[in-house]
Each structure stands twice: as C-alpha cells, then as structure tokens.
C-alpha cells in the first residue's frame, strides 16, 4: 500500500519534471538543457517575490512562470535561432545557459534552509500506513491536470494545433502559413514555463538547493529517453516505470541506489530501443 | 495573375532555374512539364515562397547558399522575397510533391491545421467544399492520415491547400506514384476545382492524363524553358509525346 501511494506520487513528480522538456523537444527539436536551471530559477524568483517584495504567493507564482517563460522565448530568439538543426551546438548552448544561471544563483547564495517555499496547504493524512502530506496530493492533482490541459491545448486550440503541425512536418506547416520560428520559440517559452510550474509544485516539499538545477535535468532526460522524448504517453508511462522502480529500490535495498536506477534505465533503454518506448524519432533506422 | 520573369535560382553554384519566364492568367489550368531534376519543384517553391524560408534557415547556420534573382508578380504585386505566410494570405497555396501530410493527425485535424491563417467565419463552407471535391476524405474523416493510402493522402494534401482558400493553386506532381484509376479521379477533381474559379498551375512529368485538361503548358528542361504552347499543341508535338506521354 505504501509502495503504491509513494510510487504514484513519485511517478507524478517525475512526469512533472519531464513534461516541459519533452514538449519543447517534441515541437522544436531543441533539447533544452536549461530546463533544470529554469525550474530552479522559477523557485528562487517566487521566493524573492514573496519574501523580499511581499507579493502574495499566487501572484508571485504566476509572475515567475511568466518571467521564466519570456526568458525561454528570449533564449530561443537570441541564441537558438542561429543554431537550429545543429544538434551538438544546441546542446552546448543550452547547457552553457544552464550552467550560467545555476552558478550565478549559487554565487548569490540562494541555497539552504532559509529558502523554503510555503506549501499550498499545510498538514498531512494517513492512508493505511502511508503518511502523505497535502502538498503531495496537490502535486498529483497538478500533474494530472497539466497532462489533461496539454492534451486539450494541443488538440483544440489554434496555437496548439500549429505546435503539432510543426512537430510532424515542418515544411508542410510552413507551406500552410505557420511561422516555424515563432512556433518553436513559443514552444520553448511553454516548456520553460512548465518547468517553473513543476518547480512550484515540487519545491515546497524541501528547501531550495542549487544542485536541483542539475538533478532535474538528469531526471527529465531519464524519463524522456525511456519514454520517447517527444511522446506524452511515453513520458507518463516512463515516469511510472521509473517512479515505481525507485520506490521499490528505496524500500527493499538502499536509498543510495536511486540514482543508479535512473541512470541504469537510460543505459538499458539506449541499448535495447534507442528511441524510447513510444518514441518515433529513430523508428525507421531501428527497423532496418 | 501570376507573372514570372527571368527567374534564376542557384543552390551554391548549381543553377536550378535559368532565366525562366512564364505567365498564368486568371481562370486557367497551366502545366509545367519536365523530367526529374528539371527544376519543377524549385519553381513551385519559389512561387509559394517556401524557398525564402529555406534560404533564411541556411543563411543562419552558414549552410548552402541559395540565390534568387528575377521577378515574381502576383496580381501585379512583386512577391519574390515575401514570406510564405504572406503569399498564402494573398491567395497562393501549394500542395507539395509526395503528399507530405501530418501523419499522426486524423484527416479532419489535418484540414483544421490548414486553416491556421484564416479568421473568417466561412471555414465550415470550405470543409464542405473540400469534402465535396474529395468524397473519400469525408468517409475517412477520423482516420489517422498516416494510415491512408497514397491516393487518399494526395487528395488530403490538395484539400489542405484548398482550406487556405486560394486564388491560385500550385500542385507539385499530384499524379506521382498513383494508380491510373486514382490519377483519373484526381484529374476530375482538378477540373472541378478549376470550375469553382480557382486558377491552377500543375507541375508534372507524366502528361498523358493531364494535357487534355490544361489550357497551356510549358516544358522545362535543366531549369530552362524549351517549349510552350496550348494543351492541344503540346499533345500533338512528337517530342512531348515521346518524353512525357509514354507514346
């Protein structure tokens, strides 16, 4: 029972971490290695807004989502536009941006027990022997809500449909009048904003540490690679597989093995099915 | 309606179109015939503006240098360096060769995506228009486009171009890889589209089913115009018969 409950919350946490990364990659093909940095930055911005400027929690949260979203847009427009299609350069550029953001924040000293985001509602419940705080319940709700929202957004709205068009066939989309640069920049803004949403849901569970900037990236990559980088069902499935594996390992072995599970999964899936469980990225090459 | 004058297109130093001039008048069906690598697709991409996008992207990353010279006028306006989206707003739509549709979306969604630039309230009428021209699409509305046959995908590709409500429809090799029966029904569809008042420019390499319905045709070889005439004249030309009609 505990395994089930902790497994679910852990899985949804992983899915939240990965969803923004996967969205950007699926649409624009840009692997946003600054994902973790944006996650961290969003948390710290919110903390500054609440504690230094005295803005209410909700507004601070919305404000930092917007700011980081704009930052993602700016990163694409200013930097990635010229590198589009050169995969190695994209990785280097976004990773460099990530290191700059994280290390500047570390230099400014945003790390440690002072930097704690408030929980939405304090308290916890007992389900069987499992002890679950309300924040984690919220987190599952946000995760499920976000995935439903993304589905509706990409299937029903004009911008969402243009996202799907660019992801499927860029030239055809352009020949129908969809601007590929604008759409890709929007997808990066969206992905970055989702990183902050994830951060705001997850960070209140502990204190903010600049290291999470790197950790989140690893988790997002692991989930993405296992599930198939551009596939939302893949992301959900992979986060459940990894989430439960982690909890099982932590329960029956030792917590130190957690990272090994994640990284081991990357190695395993790359050896067996490089495009991930639901990925189509290299499906043809694999079939040949 | 469309005037192309002294158009030259280079990919690096390779000449894809050489001093090419052609006209399309309102209400015509015009064909541009040529074998593989004659420059048909480059011509279509230059008219639809896709090549501008390719050029900009190559320039940004320092890739292949694309040079475009000459004039392309649509309804009297110079559009040689206009973005594809602007040209669609003006009424030029392209159905690309080998029917590259959105394979993971169903047919209806493909058509819906194609209305991206439209803000008017008559979109529903255009759906009916497209389904009327291509009845099979209506029956397969909810089928994923990637699972449809080549002919159905070709219909969809043309249907998507029609969803932008064009005045000039560019078709790049619409008959490529289709069965004779499917080719015939597409020809009928092109006739019907033309009857509805849309001007059509078709690039093809197989002319036999096409020439009977075209008003005028141009023959392109190695990026140059070698022959032009009415559909009748071209059909009777022995060289055209041997090169493009398989006779």
Short mmCIF file of C-alpha atoms in Angstrom, two decimals:
data_model
loop_
_atom_site.label_atom_id
_atom_site.label_comp_id
_atom_site.label_asym_id
_atom_site.label_seq_id
_atom_site.Cartn_x
_atom_site.Cartn_y
_atom_site.Cartn_z
CA UNK A 1 0.00 0.00 0.00
CA UNK A 2 2.74 2.44 0.93
CA UNK A 3 4.60 1.40 -2.16
CA UNK A 4 1.55 2.12 -4.28
CA UNK A 5 0.96 5.59 -2.80
CA UNK A 6 4.58 6.67 -2.70
CA UNK A 7 5.07 5.16 -6.12
CA UNK A 8 2.24 7.20 -7.60
CA UNK A 9 3.37 10.49 -6.06
CA UNK A 10 6.96 9.83 -7.06
CA UNK A 11 5.90 8.96 -10.60
CA UNK A 12 3.81 12.09 -11.00
CA UNK A 13 6.73 14.14 -9.67
CA UNK A 14 8.95 12.67 -12.35
CA UNK A 15 6.35 13.28 -15.03
CA UNK A 16 6.04 16.93 -13.94
CA UNK A 17 9.80 17.35 -14.14
CA UNK A 18 9.96 15.91 -17.64
CA UNK A 19 6.87 17.27 -19.35
CA UNK A 20 8.21 20.71 -20.25
CA UNK A 21 11.47 19.31 -21.58
CA UNK A 22 9.57 16.84 -23.71
CA UNK A 23 7.16 19.48 -25.03
CA UNK A 24 9.95 21.74 -26.27
CA UNK A 25 11.91 18.88 -27.76
CA UNK A 26 8.88 17.35 -29.46
CA UNK A 27 7.93 20.59 -31.19
CA UNK A 28 11.10 22.45 -31.98
CA UNK A 29 13.63 19.64 -31.75
CA UNK A 30 15.68 21.73 -29.34
CA UNK A 31 16.88 19.78 -26.29
CA UNK A 32 16.50 22.45 -23.63
CA UNK A 33 19.29 21.60 -21.21
CA UNK A 34 18.47 24.79 -19.33
CA UNK A 35 15.26 23.06 -18.18
CA UNK A 36 16.58 22.35 -14.70
CA UNK A 37 18.01 25.85 -14.40
CA UNK A 38 14.63 27.35 -15.26
CA UNK A 39 12.99 25.08 -12.68
CA UNK A 40 15.40 26.37 -10.05
CA UNK A 41 15.18 29.98 -11.20
CA UNK A 42 11.39 29.88 -11.04
CA UNK A 43 11.51 28.68 -7.44
CA UNK A 44 14.01 31.32 -6.37
CA UNK A 45 12.18 34.13 -8.18
CA UNK A 46 9.00 33.14 -6.39
CA UNK A 47 10.87 33.12 -3.07
CA UNK A 48 12.24 36.62 -3.77
CA UNK A 49 8.83 37.94 -4.75
CA UNK A 50 7.23 36.58 -1.59
CA UNK A 51 9.93 37.32 0.95
CA UNK A 52 11.70 40.40 -0.40
CA UNK A 53 8.93 42.20 -2.25
CA UNK A 54 5.98 40.99 -0.22
CA UNK A 55 3.86 39.93 -3.17
CA UNK A 56 1.17 37.33 -2.36
CA UNK A 57 2.06 33.72 -3.10
CA UNK A 58 -0.30 33.20 -6.01
CA UNK A 59 0.80 36.35 -7.83
CA UNK A 60 4.45 35.59 -7.20
CA UNK A 61 3.96 32.16 -8.68
CA UNK A 62 2.17 33.45 -11.78
CA UNK A 63 4.72 36.22 -12.19
CA UNK A 64 7.69 33.86 -12.09
CA UNK A 65 6.02 31.47 -14.53
CA UNK A 66 5.59 34.38 -16.93
CA UNK A 67 9.10 35.75 -16.43
CA UNK A 68 10.80 32.40 -16.98
CA UNK A 69 8.51 31.74 -19.95
CA UNK A 70 9.69 35.00 -21.51
CA UNK A 71 13.27 34.06 -20.69
CA UNK A 72 12.80 30.78 -22.55
CA UNK A 73 11.39 32.69 -25.51
CA UNK A 74 14.36 35.07 -25.37
CA UNK A 75 16.85 32.21 -25.16
CA UNK A 76 15.36 30.74 -28.32
CA UNK A 77 15.12 34.01 -30.22
CA UNK A 78 18.51 35.28 -29.19
CA UNK A 79 20.57 32.13 -29.28
CA UNK A 80 18.89 29.02 -30.64
CA UNK A 81 17.57 30.61 -33.83
CA UNK A 82 21.01 30.54 -35.39
CA UNK A 83 21.81 27.03 -34.16
CA UNK A 84 18.60 25.37 -35.25
CA UNK A 85 19.24 21.92 -36.62
CA UNK A 86 22.84 21.73 -35.36
CA UNK A 87 22.15 19.32 -32.51
CA UNK A 88 25.52 19.39 -30.78
CA UNK A 89 25.58 23.19 -30.80
CA UNK A 90 22.06 23.28 -29.38
CA UNK A 91 23.10 21.04 -26.51
CA UNK A 92 26.23 23.07 -25.79
CA UNK A 93 24.39 26.39 -25.93
CA UNK A 94 21.51 25.39 -23.67
CA UNK A 95 23.83 23.59 -21.26
CA UNK A 96 26.03 26.69 -21.11
CA UNK A 97 22.96 28.81 -20.36
CA UNK A 98 22.00 26.35 -17.63
CA UNK A 99 25.45 26.46 -16.02
CA UNK A 100 25.47 30.27 -16.11
CA UNK A 101 22.05 30.51 -14.45
CA UNK A 102 22.74 27.86 -11.81
CA UNK A 103 26.25 29.03 -10.91
CA UNK A 104 25.19 32.69 -10.68
CA UNK A 105 22.41 31.66 -8.33
CA UNK A 106 24.90 29.60 -6.32
CA UNK A 107 27.30 32.57 -6.19
CA UNK A 108 24.48 34.78 -4.93
CA UNK A 109 23.96 32.21 -2.20
CA UNK A 110 20.44 31.06 -2.94
CA UNK A 111 20.79 27.73 -1.27
CA UNK A 112 19.94 26.23 2.07
CA UNK A 113 17.26 26.17 4.71
CA UNK A 114 16.28 29.84 4.51
CA UNK A 115 14.98 29.32 1.02
CA UNK A 116 11.78 27.42 1.51
CA UNK A 117 8.62 27.93 -0.49
CA UNK A 118 5.41 27.72 1.52
CA UNK A 119 3.21 24.68 0.99
CA UNK A 120 -0.19 25.33 -0.56
CA UNK A 121 -1.92 23.80 2.44
CA UNK A 122 -0.03 22.51 5.45
CA UNK A 123 -0.76 19.19 7.02
CA UNK A 124 -0.94 15.55 6.10
CA UNK A 125 -3.16 12.49 6.12
CA UNK A 126 -2.59 8.84 6.89
CA UNK A 127 -3.65 6.33 4.30
CA UNK A 128 -3.06 2.92 5.77
CA UNK A 129 0.47 3.02 7.00
CA UNK A 130 1.49 5.63 4.48
CA UNK A 131 1.93 9.20 5.62
CA UNK A 132 1.04 11.67 2.94
CA UNK A 133 1.14 15.46 3.17
CA UNK A 134 -1.40 17.57 1.36
CA UNK A 135 1.27 19.11 -0.86
CA UNK A 136 1.90 15.73 -2.45
CA UNK A 137 -1.80 15.25 -3.08
CA UNK A 138 -1.85 18.68 -4.71
CA UNK A 139 1.14 17.68 -6.75
CA UNK A 140 -0.63 14.63 -8.16
CA UNK A 141 -3.62 16.82 -8.95
CA UNK A 142 -1.44 19.38 -10.73
CA UNK A 143 0.34 16.67 -12.70
CA UNK A 144 -2.89 15.05 -13.87
CA UNK A 145 -4.46 18.44 -14.59
CA UNK A 146 -1.46 19.56 -16.57
CA UNK A 147 -1.46 16.48 -18.78
CA UNK A 148 -5.19 16.88 -19.48
CA UNK A 149 -4.66 20.59 -20.16
CA UNK A 150 -1.80 19.85 -22.55
CA UNK A 151 -3.90 17.29 -24.41
CA UNK A 152 -6.76 19.74 -24.86
CA UNK A 153 -4.38 22.57 -25.69
CA UNK A 154 -2.58 20.66 -28.43
CA UNK A 155 -5.74 19.20 -29.95
CA UNK A 156 -8.23 22.03 -29.72
CA UNK A 157 -6.55 25.43 -29.88
CA UNK A 158 -5.08 27.16 -32.88
CA UNK A 159 -1.62 27.60 -31.35
CA UNK A 160 -1.64 24.03 -30.03
CA UNK A 161 -2.52 22.68 -33.47
CA UNK A 162 0.29 24.70 -35.01
CA UNK A 163 2.64 23.10 -32.43
CA UNK A 164 1.57 19.67 -33.59
CA UNK A 165 1.91 20.68 -37.23
CA UNK A 166 5.49 21.91 -36.83
CA UNK A 167 6.36 18.79 -34.82
CA UNK A 168 5.06 16.49 -37.56
CA UNK A 169 6.24 18.11 -40.75
CA UNK A 170 7.87 21.50 -40.60
CA UNK A 171 7.95 22.31 -44.33
CA UNK A 172 4.31 21.39 -44.86
CA UNK A 173 3.40 23.53 -41.87
CA UNK A 174 5.34 26.44 -43.36
CA UNK A 175 3.65 25.95 -46.72
CA UNK A 176 0.34 26.35 -44.88
CA UNK A 177 1.44 29.65 -43.40
CA UNK A 178 2.61 28.58 -39.94
CA UNK A 179 5.72 30.51 -38.89
CA UNK A 180 8.21 27.89 -37.70
CA UNK A 181 10.50 30.28 -35.77
CA UNK A 182 7.66 31.86 -33.85
CA UNK A 183 6.12 28.48 -33.06
CA UNK A 184 9.41 26.95 -31.93
CA UNK A 185 10.17 29.97 -29.72
CA UNK A 186 6.68 29.70 -28.22
CA UNK A 187 7.25 26.02 -27.52
CA UNK A 188 10.46 26.88 -25.69
CA UNK A 189 8.62 29.53 -23.68
CA UNK A 190 5.95 26.98 -22.89
CA UNK A 191 8.44 24.31 -21.86
CA UNK A 192 10.27 26.75 -19.60
CA UNK A 193 7.02 27.89 -18.02
CA UNK A 194 6.10 24.25 -17.38
CA UNK A 195 9.46 23.77 -15.67
CA UNK A 196 8.50 26.54 -13.24
CA UNK A 197 5.04 25.07 -12.66
CA UNK A 198 6.73 21.78 -11.79
CA UNK A 199 9.16 23.62 -9.53
CA UNK A 200 6.39 25.42 -7.69
CA UNK A 201 4.59 22.15 -7.08
CA UNK A 202 7.65 20.16 -6.02
CA UNK A 203 9.98 22.64 -4.29
CA UNK A 204 7.76 23.31 -1.22
CA UNK A 205 8.47 19.68 -0.20
CA UNK A 206 12.00 20.64 0.77
CA UNK A 207 14.38 23.56 0.81
CA UNK A 208 15.79 25.04 -2.38
CA UNK A 209 19.26 23.84 -3.24
CA UNK A 210 21.05 24.99 -6.38
CA UNK A 211 22.03 21.37 -7.06
CA UNK A 212 18.44 20.56 -8.07
CA UNK A 213 19.10 22.53 -11.25
CA UNK A 214 21.29 19.66 -12.42
CA UNK A 215 19.28 16.86 -10.81
CA UNK A 216 16.06 17.88 -12.52
CA UNK A 217 17.80 17.84 -15.87
CA UNK A 218 19.03 14.29 -15.27
CA UNK A 219 15.56 13.13 -14.23
CA UNK A 220 13.89 14.87 -17.17
CA UNK A 221 16.40 13.28 -19.55
CA UNK A 222 15.98 9.85 -17.99
CA UNK A 223 12.20 9.95 -18.21
CA UNK A 224 12.37 11.39 -21.71
CA UNK A 225 14.82 8.83 -23.02
CA UNK A 226 12.98 5.89 -21.50
CA UNK A 227 9.55 7.01 -22.72
CA UNK A 228 10.48 8.54 -26.04
CA UNK A 229 11.45 12.18 -25.97
CA UNK A 230 8.55 13.68 -27.89
CA UNK A 231 5.72 11.45 -26.76
CA UNK A 232 3.40 12.48 -23.91
CA UNK A 233 2.02 8.96 -23.31
CA UNK A 234 5.64 7.78 -23.32
CA UNK A 235 6.56 10.35 -20.67
CA UNK A 236 3.66 9.27 -18.45
CA UNK A 237 4.46 5.57 -18.81
CA UNK A 238 8.19 6.09 -18.29
CA UNK A 239 7.70 8.18 -15.19
CA UNK A 240 5.50 5.46 -13.73
CA UNK A 241 8.06 2.76 -14.53
CA UNK A 242 10.95 4.80 -13.12
CA UNK A 243 8.90 6.15 -10.23
CA UNK A 244 7.89 2.70 -9.01
CA UNK A 245 11.36 1.25 -9.63
CA UNK A 246 12.85 3.99 -7.48
CA UNK A 247 10.39 3.42 -4.65
CA UNK A 248 10.86 -0.36 -4.80
CA UNK A 249 14.62 0.00 -4.73
CA UNK A 250 14.46 2.52 -1.91
CA UNK A 251 12.18 0.23 0.11
CA UNK A 252 13.93 -3.08 -0.39
CA UNK A 253 17.53 -2.02 -0.92
CA UNK A 254 19.08 1.27 0.00
CA UNK A 255 18.23 4.84 -0.94
CA UNK A 256 21.73 5.30 -2.35
CA UNK A 257 20.72 3.13 -5.32
CA UNK A 258 18.11 5.64 -6.51
CA UNK A 259 20.41 7.42 -8.94
CA UNK A 260 21.69 4.11 -10.23
CA UNK A 261 18.12 3.14 -11.16
CA UNK A 262 17.66 6.32 -13.18
CA UNK A 263 20.96 6.22 -14.97
CA UNK A 264 20.79 2.44 -15.42
CA UNK A 265 17.42 2.87 -17.11
CA UNK A 266 18.96 5.33 -19.59
CA UNK A 267 21.74 2.91 -20.48
CA UNK A 268 19.38 -0.05 -20.73
CA UNK A 269 16.84 1.66 -22.96
CA UNK A 270 19.53 3.13 -25.21
CA UNK A 271 20.92 -0.35 -25.71
CA UNK A 272 17.57 -2.01 -26.39
CA UNK A 273 15.36 0.58 -28.08
CA UNK A 274 17.20 3.87 -28.58
CA UNK A 275 14.12 5.96 -29.42
CA UNK A 276 12.37 5.04 -26.18
CA UNK A 277 9.21 3.07 -25.55
CA UNK A 278 6.87 5.31 -27.55
CA UNK A 279 9.41 7.34 -29.48
CA UNK A 280 9.28 7.58 -33.24
CA UNK A 281 12.45 9.55 -33.58
CA UNK A 282 14.61 6.81 -34.97
CA UNK A 283 11.97 4.18 -35.53
CA UNK A 284 12.85 3.70 -39.18
CA UNK A 285 16.55 3.23 -38.60
CA UNK A 286 15.79 0.67 -35.91
CA UNK A 287 13.53 -1.30 -38.19
CA UNK A 288 16.13 -1.51 -40.93
CA UNK B 1 -2.48 36.73 -62.49
CA UNK B 2 0.99 35.28 -61.98
CA UNK B 3 3.99 36.56 -63.90
CA UNK B 4 7.40 35.00 -63.54
CA UNK B 5 10.13 36.94 -65.33
CA UNK B 6 13.77 35.96 -65.89
CA UNK B 7 13.84 33.84 -62.77
CA UNK B 8 17.24 32.45 -61.80
CA UNK B 9 17.76 30.23 -58.75
CA UNK B 10 21.15 28.96 -57.64
CA UNK B 11 21.94 26.38 -54.98
CA UNK B 12 25.54 27.31 -54.25
CA UNK B 13 26.92 27.39 -57.80
CA UNK B 14 24.47 24.96 -59.29
CA UNK B 15 21.85 26.58 -61.47
CA UNK B 16 18.40 25.18 -60.74
CA UNK B 17 16.32 27.63 -62.76
CA UNK B 18 17.83 29.52 -65.65
CA UNK B 19 16.19 32.68 -66.98
CA UNK B 20 12.74 31.21 -66.71
CA UNK B 21 9.68 33.27 -67.60
CA UNK B 22 6.09 32.15 -67.53
CA UNK B 23 2.60 33.57 -67.11
CA UNK B 24 -0.57 32.20 -65.62
CA UNK B 25 -3.78 34.06 -66.40
CA UNK B 26 -6.87 34.08 -64.22
CA UNK B 27 -9.09 31.07 -64.75
CA UNK B 28 -6.53 28.90 -66.49
CA UNK B 29 -5.10 25.47 -65.87
CA UNK B 30 -1.43 25.69 -66.77
CA UNK B 31 1.06 22.86 -66.60
CA UNK B 32 4.82 22.92 -66.20
CA UNK B 33 6.18 19.67 -67.57
CA UNK B 34 9.67 18.42 -67.03
CA UNK B 35 11.62 15.31 -66.16
CA UNK B 36 13.30 14.66 -62.83
CA UNK B 37 15.64 17.45 -61.71
CA UNK B 38 14.30 19.80 -64.40
CA UNK B 39 13.53 22.42 -61.76
CA UNK B 40 9.78 21.93 -61.32
CA UNK B 41 9.86 21.73 -57.55
CA UNK B 42 12.25 24.67 -57.29
CA UNK B 43 9.83 26.66 -59.45
CA UNK B 44 6.89 25.71 -57.22
CA UNK B 45 8.85 26.50 -54.05
CA UNK B 46 9.89 29.86 -55.46
CA UNK B 47 6.32 30.80 -56.32
CA UNK B 48 4.95 29.61 -52.95
CA UNK B 49 7.79 31.24 -51.02
CA UNK B 50 9.00 28.05 -49.36
CA UNK B 51 12.42 28.71 -50.83
CA UNK B 52 12.66 32.01 -48.94
CA UNK B 53 12.28 30.08 -45.71
CA UNK B 54 14.93 27.53 -46.81
CA UNK B 55 17.24 30.37 -47.78
CA UNK B 56 16.88 32.19 -44.45
CA UNK B 57 17.47 29.00 -42.46
CA UNK B 58 20.51 28.01 -44.48
CA UNK B 59 21.95 31.51 -44.15
CA UNK B 60 21.52 31.50 -40.38
CA UNK B 61 23.57 28.40 -39.86
CA UNK B 62 26.00 29.16 -42.66
CA UNK B 63 24.84 26.28 -44.82
CA UNK B 64 24.03 26.11 -48.50
CA UNK B 65 23.88 29.48 -50.24
CA UNK B 66 20.64 29.97 -52.18
CA UNK B 67 20.49 32.88 -54.61
CA UNK B 68 17.25 34.01 -56.20
CA UNK B 69 17.07 36.62 -58.96
CA UNK B 70 14.36 37.85 -61.26
CA UNK B 71 10.74 38.80 -60.74
CA UNK B 72 7.67 37.02 -59.46
CA UNK B 73 4.48 39.07 -59.60
CA UNK B 74 1.10 38.03 -58.27
CA UNK B 75 -1.85 40.21 -59.28
CA UNK B 76 0.66 42.88 -60.24
CA UNK B 77 2.48 42.86 -56.90
CA UNK B 78 6.13 41.90 -56.58
CA UNK B 79 6.36 38.94 -54.17
CA UNK B 80 9.80 37.47 -54.87
CA UNK B 81 11.08 37.96 -51.33
CA UNK B 82 7.77 37.71 -49.46
CA UNK B 83 7.38 35.11 -46.69
CA UNK B 84 5.20 32.05 -47.43
CA UNK B 85 2.55 33.17 -44.93
CA UNK B 86 2.13 36.50 -46.73
CA UNK B 87 1.71 34.74 -50.05
CA UNK B 88 -0.94 32.44 -48.59
CA UNK B 89 -2.82 35.50 -47.35
CA UNK B 90 -2.65 36.88 -50.89
CA UNK B 91 -4.10 33.63 -52.22
CA UNK B 92 -1.29 31.31 -53.33
CA UNK B 93 -1.41 27.77 -51.92
CA UNK B 94 0.95 24.89 -52.60
CA UNK B 95 0.34 21.17 -52.38
CA UNK B 96 3.86 19.79 -52.12
CA UNK B 97 5.20 16.79 -54.00
CA UNK B 98 4.90 13.31 -52.47
CA UNK B 99 1.95 14.49 -50.38
CA UNK B 100 3.72 15.25 -47.10
CA UNK B 101 0.74 15.49 -44.72
CA UNK B 102 0.68 15.34 -40.91
CA UNK B 103 0.69 11.57 -40.38
CA UNK B 104 -0.24 11.45 -36.68
CA UNK B 105 -3.28 13.70 -37.02
CA UNK B 106 -6.57 12.46 -38.42
CA UNK B 107 -7.82 13.80 -41.73
CA UNK B 108 -10.15 16.33 -40.17
CA UNK B 109 -7.37 17.67 -37.97
CA UNK B 110 -5.06 17.99 -40.97
CA UNK B 111 -7.67 20.17 -42.61
CA UNK B 112 -8.22 22.14 -39.40
CA UNK B 113 -4.50 22.88 -39.07
CA UNK B 114 -4.57 24.17 -42.64
CA UNK B 115 -6.98 26.94 -41.68
CA UNK B 116 -4.32 28.39 -39.35
CA UNK B 117 -4.17 31.79 -41.08
CA UNK B 118 -7.91 32.18 -41.60
CA UNK B 119 -10.02 34.32 -39.32
CA UNK B 120 -13.23 34.47 -41.34
CA UNK B 121 -16.47 32.71 -40.48
CA UNK B 122 -16.74 30.73 -43.69
CA UNK B 123 -14.35 27.97 -42.71
CA UNK B 124 -17.20 25.45 -42.45
CA UNK B 125 -18.16 26.13 -46.05
CA UNK B 126 -14.62 25.34 -47.13
CA UNK B 127 -14.78 21.97 -45.32
CA UNK B 128 -17.91 21.16 -47.31
CA UNK B 129 -16.19 22.36 -50.48
CA UNK B 130 -13.21 20.06 -49.90
CA UNK B 131 -15.37 17.08 -48.91
CA UNK B 132 -17.49 17.70 -51.99
CA UNK B 133 -14.46 17.54 -54.28
CA UNK B 134 -12.92 14.56 -52.48
CA UNK B 135 -15.81 12.44 -51.11
CA UNK B 136 -13.41 9.70 -49.84
CA UNK B 137 -11.97 12.19 -47.34
CA UNK B 138 -15.36 12.68 -45.72
CA UNK B 139 -15.74 8.95 -45.18
CA UNK B 140 -12.27 8.74 -43.62
CA UNK B 141 -12.55 11.91 -41.51
CA UNK B 142 -11.43 10.24 -38.30
CA UNK B 143 -8.73 8.03 -39.81
CA UNK B 144 -5.13 8.89 -39.00
CA UNK B 145 -3.65 10.40 -42.14
CA UNK B 146 -0.53 8.23 -41.91
CA UNK B 147 -2.69 5.11 -42.32
CA UNK B 148 -4.35 6.36 -45.51
CA UNK B 149 -3.36 5.21 -48.98
CA UNK B 150 -1.13 7.28 -51.23
CA UNK B 151 -4.10 8.44 -53.29
CA UNK B 152 -6.04 9.47 -50.20
CA UNK B 153 -3.02 11.31 -48.85
CA UNK B 154 -2.67 13.12 -52.18
CA UNK B 155 -6.32 14.16 -52.01
CA UNK B 156 -5.76 15.34 -48.46
CA UNK B 157 -2.69 17.29 -49.47
CA UNK B 158 -4.66 19.13 -52.15
CA UNK B 159 -7.57 19.52 -49.75
CA UNK B 160 -5.26 21.13 -47.21
CA UNK B 161 -4.08 23.64 -49.79
CA UNK B 162 -7.72 24.37 -50.63
CA UNK B 163 -8.51 25.03 -46.95
CA UNK B 164 -6.42 28.20 -47.17
CA UNK B 165 -8.97 29.46 -49.73
CA UNK B 166 -6.51 30.12 -52.55
CA UNK B 167 -6.99 32.03 -55.78
CA UNK B 168 -4.01 30.24 -57.33
CA UNK B 169 -3.45 26.57 -56.51
CA UNK B 170 0.02 25.14 -57.10
CA UNK B 171 0.16 21.36 -57.48
CA UNK B 172 3.58 19.74 -57.40
CA UNK B 173 3.44 16.33 -59.09
CA UNK B 174 -0.06 15.38 -57.93
CA UNK B 175 -0.09 12.20 -60.04
CA UNK B 176 3.22 10.81 -58.83
CA UNK B 177 3.02 7.18 -57.72
CA UNK B 178 -0.75 6.80 -58.14
CA UNK B 179 -2.71 4.11 -59.96
CA UNK B 180 -4.25 5.08 -63.33
CA UNK B 181 -7.73 4.97 -61.81
CA UNK B 182 -6.66 7.29 -58.98
CA UNK B 183 -4.91 9.56 -61.48
CA UNK B 184 -8.16 9.87 -63.41
CA UNK B 185 -10.21 10.74 -60.39
CA UNK B 186 -7.63 13.36 -59.40
CA UNK B 187 -7.81 14.86 -62.88
CA UNK B 188 -11.59 15.07 -62.48
CA UNK B 189 -11.05 16.75 -59.12
CA UNK B 190 -8.66 19.29 -60.64
CA UNK B 191 -11.29 20.06 -63.28
CA UNK B 192 -13.89 20.58 -60.58
CA UNK B 193 -11.56 22.84 -58.56
CA UNK B 194 -10.99 24.85 -61.72
CA UNK B 195 -14.73 25.13 -62.37
CA UNK B 196 -15.12 26.64 -58.91
CA UNK B 197 -12.98 29.56 -60.09
CA UNK B 198 -9.54 28.61 -58.80
CA UNK B 199 -6.62 29.05 -61.16
CA UNK B 200 -4.31 26.03 -61.22
CA UNK B 201 -0.63 25.59 -62.01
CA UNK B 202 0.45 21.92 -62.15
CA UNK B 203 3.99 20.61 -62.31
CA UNK B 204 4.14 17.06 -63.65
CA UNK B 205 6.33 14.66 -65.52
CA UNK B 206 3.58 12.36 -66.75
CA UNK B 207 1.45 14.37 -69.16
CA UNK B 208 -0.94 11.89 -70.71
CA UNK B 209 -3.91 12.28 -68.37
CA UNK B 210 -3.09 15.93 -67.72
CA UNK B 211 -2.71 17.53 -71.14
CA UNK B 212 -6.36 17.10 -72.21
CA UNK B 213 -7.49 19.43 -69.41
CA UNK B 214 -4.78 22.10 -69.48
CA UNK B 215 -5.18 25.40 -71.30
CA UNK B 216 -1.48 25.97 -71.79
CA UNK B 217 1.72 24.21 -70.94
CA UNK B 218 5.40 24.89 -70.55
CA UNK B 219 8.19 22.35 -70.98
CA UNK B 220 11.15 22.81 -68.64
CA UNK B 221 14.49 21.11 -69.22
CA UNK B 222 17.50 21.63 -66.98
CA UNK B 223 15.91 24.73 -65.49
CA UNK B 224 15.25 26.31 -68.85
CA UNK B 225 12.08 26.79 -70.80
CA UNK B 226 12.32 24.83 -74.05
CA UNK B 227 8.79 24.82 -75.39
CA UNK B 228 5.43 26.33 -74.71
CA UNK B 229 2.01 26.09 -76.25
CA UNK B 230 -1.64 25.29 -75.72
CA UNK B 231 -2.61 21.86 -74.43
CA UNK B 232 -3.63 20.85 -77.95
CA UNK B 233 -0.30 21.94 -79.47
CA UNK B 234 1.70 20.10 -76.85
CA UNK B 235 -0.34 16.93 -77.26
CA UNK B 236 0.44 16.90 -80.97
CA UNK B 237 4.15 17.66 -80.57
CA UNK B 238 6.08 14.44 -81.26
CA UNK B 239 8.84 15.23 -78.80
CA UNK B 240 6.39 15.89 -76.00
CA UNK B 241 4.58 12.68 -76.89
CA UNK B 242 7.73 10.62 -76.60
CA UNK B 243 9.13 12.34 -73.49
CA UNK B 244 6.08 12.95 -71.34
CA UNK B 245 3.25 10.77 -72.58
CA UNK B 246 4.95 7.44 -72.96
CA UNK B 247 3.87 7.05 -76.58
#
